[in-house]
Coordinates of C-alpha atoms and ligand atoms in Angstrom, one line a residue:
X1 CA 0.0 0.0 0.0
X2 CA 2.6 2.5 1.4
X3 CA 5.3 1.6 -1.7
X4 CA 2.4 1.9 -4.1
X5 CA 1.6 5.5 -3.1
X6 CA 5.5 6.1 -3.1
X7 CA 5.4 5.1 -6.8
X8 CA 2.5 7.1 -7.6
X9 CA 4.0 10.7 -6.2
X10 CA 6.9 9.7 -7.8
X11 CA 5.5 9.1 -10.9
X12 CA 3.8 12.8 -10.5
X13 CA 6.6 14.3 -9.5
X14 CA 8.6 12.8 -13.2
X15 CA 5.8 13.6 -15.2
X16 CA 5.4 17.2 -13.7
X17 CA 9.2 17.4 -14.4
X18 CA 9.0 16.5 -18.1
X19 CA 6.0 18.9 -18.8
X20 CA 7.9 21.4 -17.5
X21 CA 11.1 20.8 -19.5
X22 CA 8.5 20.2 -23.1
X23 CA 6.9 23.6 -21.7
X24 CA 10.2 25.7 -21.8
X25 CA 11.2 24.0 -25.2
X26 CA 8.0 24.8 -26.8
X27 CA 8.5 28.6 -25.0
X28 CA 12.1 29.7 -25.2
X29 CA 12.6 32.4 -22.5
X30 CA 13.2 35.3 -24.2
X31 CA 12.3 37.9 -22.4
X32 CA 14.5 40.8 -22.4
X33 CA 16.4 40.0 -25.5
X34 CA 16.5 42.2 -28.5
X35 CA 14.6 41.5 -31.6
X36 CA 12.6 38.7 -30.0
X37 CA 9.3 39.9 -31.2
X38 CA 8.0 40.8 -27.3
X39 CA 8.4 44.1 -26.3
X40 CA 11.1 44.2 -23.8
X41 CA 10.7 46.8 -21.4
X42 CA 14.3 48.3 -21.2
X43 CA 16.0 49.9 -18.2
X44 CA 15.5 53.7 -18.5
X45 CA 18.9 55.6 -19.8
X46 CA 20.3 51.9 -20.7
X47 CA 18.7 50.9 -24.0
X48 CA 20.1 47.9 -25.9
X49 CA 22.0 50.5 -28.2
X50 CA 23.7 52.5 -25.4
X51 CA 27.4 52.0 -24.6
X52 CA 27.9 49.5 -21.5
X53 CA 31.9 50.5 -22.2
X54 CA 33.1 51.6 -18.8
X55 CA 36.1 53.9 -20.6
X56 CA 34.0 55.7 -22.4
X57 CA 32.5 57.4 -19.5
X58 CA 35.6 57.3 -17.3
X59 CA 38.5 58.4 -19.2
X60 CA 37.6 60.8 -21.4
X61 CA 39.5 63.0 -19.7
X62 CA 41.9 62.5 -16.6
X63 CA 40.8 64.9 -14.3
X64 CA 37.4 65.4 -15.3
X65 CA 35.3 66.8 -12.7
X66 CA 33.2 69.8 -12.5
X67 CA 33.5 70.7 -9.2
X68 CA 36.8 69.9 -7.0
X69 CA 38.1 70.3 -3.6
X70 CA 40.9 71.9 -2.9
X71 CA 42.2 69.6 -0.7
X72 CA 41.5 65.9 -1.7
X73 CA 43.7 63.1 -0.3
X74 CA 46.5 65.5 0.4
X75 CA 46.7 64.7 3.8
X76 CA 47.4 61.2 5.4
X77 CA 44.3 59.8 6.1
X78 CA 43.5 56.4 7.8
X79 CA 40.1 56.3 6.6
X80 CA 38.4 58.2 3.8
X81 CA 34.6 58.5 3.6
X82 CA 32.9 59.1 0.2
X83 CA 29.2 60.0 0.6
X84 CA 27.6 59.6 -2.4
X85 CA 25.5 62.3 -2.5
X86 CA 22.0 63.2 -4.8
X87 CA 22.7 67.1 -6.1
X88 CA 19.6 68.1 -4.5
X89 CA 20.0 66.8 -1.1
X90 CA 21.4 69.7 0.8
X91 CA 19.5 69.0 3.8
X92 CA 21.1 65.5 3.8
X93 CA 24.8 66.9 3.6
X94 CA 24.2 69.4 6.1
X95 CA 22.7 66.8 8.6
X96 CA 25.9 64.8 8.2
X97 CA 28.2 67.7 8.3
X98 CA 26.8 68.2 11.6
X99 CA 26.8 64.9 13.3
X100 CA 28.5 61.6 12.5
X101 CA 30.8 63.5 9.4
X102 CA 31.8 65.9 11.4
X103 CA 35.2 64.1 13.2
X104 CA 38.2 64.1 11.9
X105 CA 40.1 62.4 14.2
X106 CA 38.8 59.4 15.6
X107 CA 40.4 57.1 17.8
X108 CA 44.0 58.9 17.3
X109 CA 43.6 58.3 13.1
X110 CA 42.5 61.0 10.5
X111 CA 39.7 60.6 8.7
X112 CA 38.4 62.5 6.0
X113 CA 35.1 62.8 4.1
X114 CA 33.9 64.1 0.9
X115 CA 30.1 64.3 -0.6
X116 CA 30.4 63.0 -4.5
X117 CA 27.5 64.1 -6.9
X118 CA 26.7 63.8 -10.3
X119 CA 25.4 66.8 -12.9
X120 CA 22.4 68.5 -12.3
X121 CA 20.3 70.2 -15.8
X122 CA 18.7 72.3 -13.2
X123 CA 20.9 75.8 -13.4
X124 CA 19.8 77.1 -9.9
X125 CA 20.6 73.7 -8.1
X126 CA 23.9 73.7 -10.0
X127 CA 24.6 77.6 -8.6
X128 CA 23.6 76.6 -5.0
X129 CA 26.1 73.2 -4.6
X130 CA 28.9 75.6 -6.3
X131 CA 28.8 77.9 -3.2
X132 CA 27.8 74.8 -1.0
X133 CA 31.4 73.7 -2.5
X134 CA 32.7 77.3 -1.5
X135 CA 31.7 77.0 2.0
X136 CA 32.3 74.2 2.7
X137 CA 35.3 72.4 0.6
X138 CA 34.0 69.0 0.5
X139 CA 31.8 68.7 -2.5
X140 CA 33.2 66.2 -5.7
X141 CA 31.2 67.1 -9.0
X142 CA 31.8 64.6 -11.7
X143 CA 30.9 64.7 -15.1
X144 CA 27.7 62.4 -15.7
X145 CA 24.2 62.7 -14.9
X146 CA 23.2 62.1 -11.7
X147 CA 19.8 59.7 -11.6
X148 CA 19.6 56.7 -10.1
X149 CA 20.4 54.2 -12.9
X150 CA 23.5 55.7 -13.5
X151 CA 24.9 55.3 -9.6
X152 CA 27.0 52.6 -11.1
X153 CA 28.9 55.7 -12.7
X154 CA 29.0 57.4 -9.4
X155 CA 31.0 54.1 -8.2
X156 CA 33.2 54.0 -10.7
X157 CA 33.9 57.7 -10.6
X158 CA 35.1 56.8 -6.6
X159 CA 37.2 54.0 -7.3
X160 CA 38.9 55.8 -10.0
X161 CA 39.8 59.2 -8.0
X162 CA 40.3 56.8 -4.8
X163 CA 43.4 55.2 -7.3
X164 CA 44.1 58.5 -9.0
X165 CA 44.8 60.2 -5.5
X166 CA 44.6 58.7 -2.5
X167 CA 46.6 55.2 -2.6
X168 CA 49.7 56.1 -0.9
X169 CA 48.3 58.4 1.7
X170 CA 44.9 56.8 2.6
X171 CA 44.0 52.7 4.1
X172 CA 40.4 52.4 3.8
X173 CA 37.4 53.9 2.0
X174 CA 33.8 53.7 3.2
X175 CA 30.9 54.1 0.3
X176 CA 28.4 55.0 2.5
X177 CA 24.7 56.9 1.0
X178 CA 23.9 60.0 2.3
X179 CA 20.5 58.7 3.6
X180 CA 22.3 56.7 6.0
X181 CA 23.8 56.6 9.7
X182 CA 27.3 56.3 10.3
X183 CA 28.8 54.9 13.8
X184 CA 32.1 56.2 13.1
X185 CA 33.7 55.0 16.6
X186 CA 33.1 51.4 16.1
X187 CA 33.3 51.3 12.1
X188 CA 37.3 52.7 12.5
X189 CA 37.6 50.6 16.0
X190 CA 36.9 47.4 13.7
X191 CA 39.7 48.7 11.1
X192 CA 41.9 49.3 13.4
X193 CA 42.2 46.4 15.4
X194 CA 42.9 44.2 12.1
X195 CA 45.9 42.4 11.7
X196 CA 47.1 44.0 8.2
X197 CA 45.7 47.0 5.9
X198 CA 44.9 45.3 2.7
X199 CA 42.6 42.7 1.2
X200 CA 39.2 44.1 2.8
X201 CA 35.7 44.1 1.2
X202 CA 33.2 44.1 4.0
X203 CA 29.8 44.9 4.6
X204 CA 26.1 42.8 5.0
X205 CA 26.5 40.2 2.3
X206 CA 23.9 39.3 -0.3
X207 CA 24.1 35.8 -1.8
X208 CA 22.3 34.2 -4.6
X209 CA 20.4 37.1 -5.1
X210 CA 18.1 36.7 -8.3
X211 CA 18.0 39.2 -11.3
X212 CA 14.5 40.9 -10.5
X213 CA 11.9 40.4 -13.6
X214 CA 9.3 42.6 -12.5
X215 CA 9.6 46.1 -14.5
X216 CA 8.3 48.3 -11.7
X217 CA 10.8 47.1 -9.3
X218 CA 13.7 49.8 -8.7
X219 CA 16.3 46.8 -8.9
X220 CA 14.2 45.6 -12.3
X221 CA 16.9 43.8 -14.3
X222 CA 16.3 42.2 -18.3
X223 CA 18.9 39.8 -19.6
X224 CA 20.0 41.8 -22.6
X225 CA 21.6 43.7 -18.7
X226 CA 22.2 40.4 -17.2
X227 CA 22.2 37.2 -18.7
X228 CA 22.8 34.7 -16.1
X229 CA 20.2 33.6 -13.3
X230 CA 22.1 34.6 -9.7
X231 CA 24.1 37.7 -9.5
X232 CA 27.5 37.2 -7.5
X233 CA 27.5 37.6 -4.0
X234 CA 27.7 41.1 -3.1
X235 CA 27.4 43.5 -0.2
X236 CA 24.4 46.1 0.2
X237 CA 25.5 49.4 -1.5
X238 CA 24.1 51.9 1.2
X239 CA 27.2 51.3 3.1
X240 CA 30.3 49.6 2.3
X241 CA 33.8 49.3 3.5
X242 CA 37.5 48.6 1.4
X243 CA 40.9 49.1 1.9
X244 CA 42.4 51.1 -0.8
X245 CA 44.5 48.2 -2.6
X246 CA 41.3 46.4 -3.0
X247 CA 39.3 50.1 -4.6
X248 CA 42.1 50.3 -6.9
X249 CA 42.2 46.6 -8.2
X250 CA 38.3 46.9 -8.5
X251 CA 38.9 49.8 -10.5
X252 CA 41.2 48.1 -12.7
X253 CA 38.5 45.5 -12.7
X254 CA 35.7 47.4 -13.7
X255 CA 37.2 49.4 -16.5
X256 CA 36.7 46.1 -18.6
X257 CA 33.0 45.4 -16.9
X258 CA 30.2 46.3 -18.9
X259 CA 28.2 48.8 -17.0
X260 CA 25.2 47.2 -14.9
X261 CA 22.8 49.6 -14.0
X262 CA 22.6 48.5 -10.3
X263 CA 25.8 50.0 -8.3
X264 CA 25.9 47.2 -5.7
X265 CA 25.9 44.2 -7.6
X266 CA 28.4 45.7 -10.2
X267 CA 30.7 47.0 -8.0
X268 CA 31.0 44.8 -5.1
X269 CA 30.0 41.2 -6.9
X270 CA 30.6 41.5 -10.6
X271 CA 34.0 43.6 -10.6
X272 CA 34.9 41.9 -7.4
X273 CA 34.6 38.2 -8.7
X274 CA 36.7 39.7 -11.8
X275 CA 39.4 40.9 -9.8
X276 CA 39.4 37.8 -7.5
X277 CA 38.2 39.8 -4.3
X278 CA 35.8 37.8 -1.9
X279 CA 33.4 40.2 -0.3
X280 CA 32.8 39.6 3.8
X281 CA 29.5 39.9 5.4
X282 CA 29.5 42.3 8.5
X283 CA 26.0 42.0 9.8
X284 CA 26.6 45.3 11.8
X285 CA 26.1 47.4 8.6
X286 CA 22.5 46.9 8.1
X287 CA 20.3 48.4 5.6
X288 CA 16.7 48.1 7.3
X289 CA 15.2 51.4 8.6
X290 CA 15.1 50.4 12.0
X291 CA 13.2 52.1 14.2
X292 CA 14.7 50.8 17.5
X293 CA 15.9 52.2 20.7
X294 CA 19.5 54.7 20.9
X295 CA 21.0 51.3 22.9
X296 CA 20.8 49.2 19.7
X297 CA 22.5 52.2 17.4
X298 CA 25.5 52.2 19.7
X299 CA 26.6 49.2 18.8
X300 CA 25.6 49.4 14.8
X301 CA 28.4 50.6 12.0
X302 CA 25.1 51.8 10.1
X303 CA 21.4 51.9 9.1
X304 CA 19.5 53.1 6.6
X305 CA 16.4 55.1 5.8
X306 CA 17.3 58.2 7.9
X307 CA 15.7 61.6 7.3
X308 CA 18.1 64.7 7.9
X309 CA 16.3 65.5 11.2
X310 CA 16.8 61.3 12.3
X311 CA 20.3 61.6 11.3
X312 CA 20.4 65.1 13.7
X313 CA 18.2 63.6 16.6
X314 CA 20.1 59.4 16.8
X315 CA 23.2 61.4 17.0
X316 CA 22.2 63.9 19.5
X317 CA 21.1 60.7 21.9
X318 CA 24.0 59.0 20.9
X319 CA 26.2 61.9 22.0
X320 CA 24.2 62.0 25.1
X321 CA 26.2 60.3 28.1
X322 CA 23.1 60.2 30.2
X323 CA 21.4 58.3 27.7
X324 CA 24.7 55.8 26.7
X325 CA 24.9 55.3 30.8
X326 CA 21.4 54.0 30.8
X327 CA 21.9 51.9 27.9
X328 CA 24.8 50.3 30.0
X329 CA 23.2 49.9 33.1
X330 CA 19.9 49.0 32.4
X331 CA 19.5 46.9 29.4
X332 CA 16.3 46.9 28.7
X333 CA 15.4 50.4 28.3
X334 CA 11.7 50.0 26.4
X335 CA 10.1 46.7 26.7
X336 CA 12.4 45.3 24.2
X337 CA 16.1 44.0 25.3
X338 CA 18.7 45.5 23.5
X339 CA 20.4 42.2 23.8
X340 CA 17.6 40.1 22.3
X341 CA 17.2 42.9 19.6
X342 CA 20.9 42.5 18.3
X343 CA 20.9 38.6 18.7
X344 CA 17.8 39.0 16.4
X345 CA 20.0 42.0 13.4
X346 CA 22.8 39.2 14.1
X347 CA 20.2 36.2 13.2
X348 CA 18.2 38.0 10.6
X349 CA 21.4 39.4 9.0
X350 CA 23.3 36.2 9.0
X351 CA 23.6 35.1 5.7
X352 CA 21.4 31.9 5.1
X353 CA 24.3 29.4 5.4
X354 CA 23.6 27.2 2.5
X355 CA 23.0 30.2 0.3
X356 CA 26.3 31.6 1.0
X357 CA 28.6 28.9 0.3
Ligands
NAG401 C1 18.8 53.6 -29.9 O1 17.6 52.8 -30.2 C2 16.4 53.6 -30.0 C3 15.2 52.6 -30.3 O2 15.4 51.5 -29.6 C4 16.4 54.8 -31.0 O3 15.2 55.5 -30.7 C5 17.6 55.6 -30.7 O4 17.7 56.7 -31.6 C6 18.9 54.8 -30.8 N1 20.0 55.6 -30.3 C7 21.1 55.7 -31.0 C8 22.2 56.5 -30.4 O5 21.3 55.0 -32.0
NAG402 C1 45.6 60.4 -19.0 O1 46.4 59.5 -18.3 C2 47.1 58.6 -19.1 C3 47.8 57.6 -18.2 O2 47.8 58.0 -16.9 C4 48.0 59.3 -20.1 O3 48.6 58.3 -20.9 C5 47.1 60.2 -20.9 O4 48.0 61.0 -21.8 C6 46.3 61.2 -20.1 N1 45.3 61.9 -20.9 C7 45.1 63.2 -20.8 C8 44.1 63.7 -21.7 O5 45.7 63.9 -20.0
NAG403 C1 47.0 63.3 10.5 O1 46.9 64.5 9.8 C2 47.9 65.5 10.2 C3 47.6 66.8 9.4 O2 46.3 67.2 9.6 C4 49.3 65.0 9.9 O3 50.2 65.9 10.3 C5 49.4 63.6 10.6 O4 50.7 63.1 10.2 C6 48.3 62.7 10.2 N1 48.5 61.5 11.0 C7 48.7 60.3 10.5 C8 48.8 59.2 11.5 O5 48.9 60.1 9.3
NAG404 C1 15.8 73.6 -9.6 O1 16.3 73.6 -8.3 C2 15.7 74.4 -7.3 C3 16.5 74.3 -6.0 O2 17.8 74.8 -6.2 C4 14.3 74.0 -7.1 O3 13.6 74.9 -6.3 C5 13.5 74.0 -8.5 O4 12.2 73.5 -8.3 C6 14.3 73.1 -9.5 N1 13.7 73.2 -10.8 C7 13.3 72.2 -11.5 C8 12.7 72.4 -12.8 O5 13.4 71.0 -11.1
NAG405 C1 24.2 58.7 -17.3 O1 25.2 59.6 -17.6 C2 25.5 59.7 -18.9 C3 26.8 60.6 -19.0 O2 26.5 61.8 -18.5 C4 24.4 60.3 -19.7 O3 24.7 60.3 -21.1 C5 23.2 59.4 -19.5 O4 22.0 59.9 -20.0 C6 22.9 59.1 -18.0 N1 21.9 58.1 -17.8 C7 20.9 58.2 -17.0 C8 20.1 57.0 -16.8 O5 20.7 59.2 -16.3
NAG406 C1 52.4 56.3 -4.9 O1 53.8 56.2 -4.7 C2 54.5 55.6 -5.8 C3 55.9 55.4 -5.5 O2 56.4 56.5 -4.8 C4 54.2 56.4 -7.1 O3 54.9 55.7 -8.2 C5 52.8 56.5 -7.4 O4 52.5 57.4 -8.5 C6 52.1 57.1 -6.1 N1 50.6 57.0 -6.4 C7 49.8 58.0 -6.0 C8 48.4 57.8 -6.3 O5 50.2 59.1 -5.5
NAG407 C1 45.4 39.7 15.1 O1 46.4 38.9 15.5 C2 46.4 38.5 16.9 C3 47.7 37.7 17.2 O2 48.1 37.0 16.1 C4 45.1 37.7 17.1 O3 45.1 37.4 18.5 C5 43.9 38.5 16.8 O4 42.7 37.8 16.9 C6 44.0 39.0 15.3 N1 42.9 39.9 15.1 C7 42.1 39.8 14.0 C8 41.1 40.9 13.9 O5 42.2 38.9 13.2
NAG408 C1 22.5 64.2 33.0 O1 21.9 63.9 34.2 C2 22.3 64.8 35.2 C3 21.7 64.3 36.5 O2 20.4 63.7 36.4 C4 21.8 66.2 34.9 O3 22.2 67.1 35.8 C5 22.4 66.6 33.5 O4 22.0 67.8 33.1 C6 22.1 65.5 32.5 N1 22.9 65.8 31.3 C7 22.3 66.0 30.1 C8 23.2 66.3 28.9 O5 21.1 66.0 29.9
NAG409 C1 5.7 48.1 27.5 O1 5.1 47.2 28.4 C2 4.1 47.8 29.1 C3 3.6 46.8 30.1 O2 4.0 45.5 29.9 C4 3.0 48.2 28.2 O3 1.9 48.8 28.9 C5 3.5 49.2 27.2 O4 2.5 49.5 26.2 C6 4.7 48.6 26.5 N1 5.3 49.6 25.6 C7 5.7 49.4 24.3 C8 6.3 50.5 23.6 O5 5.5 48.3 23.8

């Protein structure tokens, strides 16, 4: 009886298998490839007939951007931070500026930080970041568009003024977005106490991610972009970490990597498989908008999703020694432990084991 019913499922299970294989013979996938007959929907700015060639947005010229600081890498730095900045988001900048950007020593080592933006059409926007630039001294202009399918170029822009300038007088870079929050103490604590300078990729690791099909997703991706069915592993793009041998070999790497339209997965997994770099997952750079207590932020390198004024008020409380006392004497400041919550980023976060190896 029991052996019969064994037979019968497996029969089921063969048959549904050879269906499916006749199905996909009779219906070749192909979606997203030119001159199939469907209409493809393309990703916006990167039509089949636009050049994926990384040179010929990168080296036109050597020094090429529109707006640079005066000072840029001149100084021995152990840890340079690149915001990569929207042109609009002077609010964002500002918020930074005044609260986890603002050191530039921490722990004994320099640190420096720069905001890099792309072109703006918009003449009065492009007026107001040239005398943000003025005041300030810390704004990178490069010469593309800035839009969202083109952060990729944003990337690429980094590692190439990263190997241009700073090699022999800076360690590290951190990518980080300007809608994020920074824990500098811990983030430079962590680079500090390794054992050598080189050979670092770090941040929360994505594995086995599939290409997304759906055309109103923001990560959309065709396979005239991507041909294959799992991207490399990579690490989350709001907020990544490399020591500067690594930015300049992905550079190298990416100069023969066709351009794919989203930053993370070209920077961190395709150009990093092609220059043999493994990316490391660091579960402590997260990328959920968390709205959890000040305890649980002390002890992050980042989250996502903040507003100027979350940036302004997280760093106030962090700042705030009666509040950092409470978080060390008495755990469990609101009803949820700060312990359980970071066992729980540390569980969710951990890369599913099977996926990642
Ligand atoms: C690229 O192809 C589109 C149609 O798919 C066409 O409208 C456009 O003019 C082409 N651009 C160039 C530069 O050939
Ligand atoms: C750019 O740099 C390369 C090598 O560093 C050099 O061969 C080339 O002449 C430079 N081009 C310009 C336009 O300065
Ligand atoms: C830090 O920067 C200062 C200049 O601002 C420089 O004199 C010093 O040597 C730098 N420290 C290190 C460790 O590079
Ligand atoms: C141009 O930028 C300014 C801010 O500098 C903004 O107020 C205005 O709406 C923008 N114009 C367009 C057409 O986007
Ligand atoms: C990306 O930048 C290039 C160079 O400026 C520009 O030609 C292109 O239109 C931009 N693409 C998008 C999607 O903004
Ligand atoms: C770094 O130093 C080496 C040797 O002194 C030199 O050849 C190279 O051009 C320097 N690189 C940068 C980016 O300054
Ligand atoms: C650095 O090396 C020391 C001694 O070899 C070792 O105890 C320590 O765990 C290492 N640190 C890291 C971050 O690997
Ligand atoms: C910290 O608490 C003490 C005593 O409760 C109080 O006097 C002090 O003003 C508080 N500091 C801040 C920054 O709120
Ligand atoms: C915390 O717990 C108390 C009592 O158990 C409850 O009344 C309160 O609503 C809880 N607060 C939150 C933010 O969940």
């Amino acid at each position: 009886m029991k052996s019969k019913r064994k037979i019968f499922l497996y029969m089921t299970v063969v048959f549904m298998f050879v269906f499916y294989v006749l199905m996909s013979l009779q219906m070749p996938n192909t979606e997203g490839e030119p001159n199939s007959g469907h209409n493809i929907v393309i990703v916006e700015g990167w039509d089949f007939n636009t050049t994926r060639d990384t040179t010929h947005y990168v080296l036109n010229t050597n020094l090429s951007a529109h707006i640079w600081p005066e000072h840029f890498c001149d100084l021995n730095s152990f840890l340079l931070v690149m915001v990569c900045s929207g042109p609009a988001n002077f609010e964002a900048r500002s918020a930074i500026r005044d609260t986890w950007g603002h050191e530039r020593i921490i722990l004994g080592n320099n640190v420096s930080l720069f905001f890099l933006l792309g072109e703006t059409t918009n003449s009065s926007l492009q007026y107001d970041i040239m005398l943000e630039s003025d005041r300030f001294g810390d704004i990178i202009q490069e010469r593309f568009i800035d839009s969202y399918n083109n952060l990729t170029l944003k990337s690429v822009f980094m590692l190439k003024l990263v190997s241009s300038y700073c090699a022999n007088s800076t360690k590290y870079l951190l990518k980080i977005d300007d809608d994020m929050f920074v824990n500098m103490i811990p983030v430079v604590r962590m680079l500090r106490d390794r054992n050598s300078t080189t050979d670092l990729l770090m941040g929360k690791l994505i594995c086995r991610a599939r290409p997304i099909k759906d055309t109103t997703s923001k990560w959309y991706s065709p396979r005239y972009m991507y041909p294959h069915h799992v991207y490399p592993n990579y690490v989350s793009g709001t907020g990544y970490v490399m020591s500067v041998d690594v930015a300049e070999k992905l550079y190298k790497a990416a100069l023969k990597t066709p351009i794919f339209h989203l930053e993370d997965v070209y920077t961190t997994g395709l150009c990093a498989k092609r220059a043999g770099v493994r990316p490391k997952n660091n579960p402590l750079f997260t990328y959920q908008s968390m709205n959890y207590d000040v305890c649980l932020y002390m002890r992050l390198y980042t989250a996502h999703r903040f507003t100027p004024s979350d940036i302004r008020k997280t760093y106030t409380l962090l700042k705030d020694s009666n509040v950092t006392r409470e978080c060390t004497y008495h755990r469990g400041r609101s009803n949820l432990s700060v312990n359980w919550l970071m066992n729980n980023i540390l569980k969710v976060n951990k890369p599913n084991k099977n996926k990642c190896e």
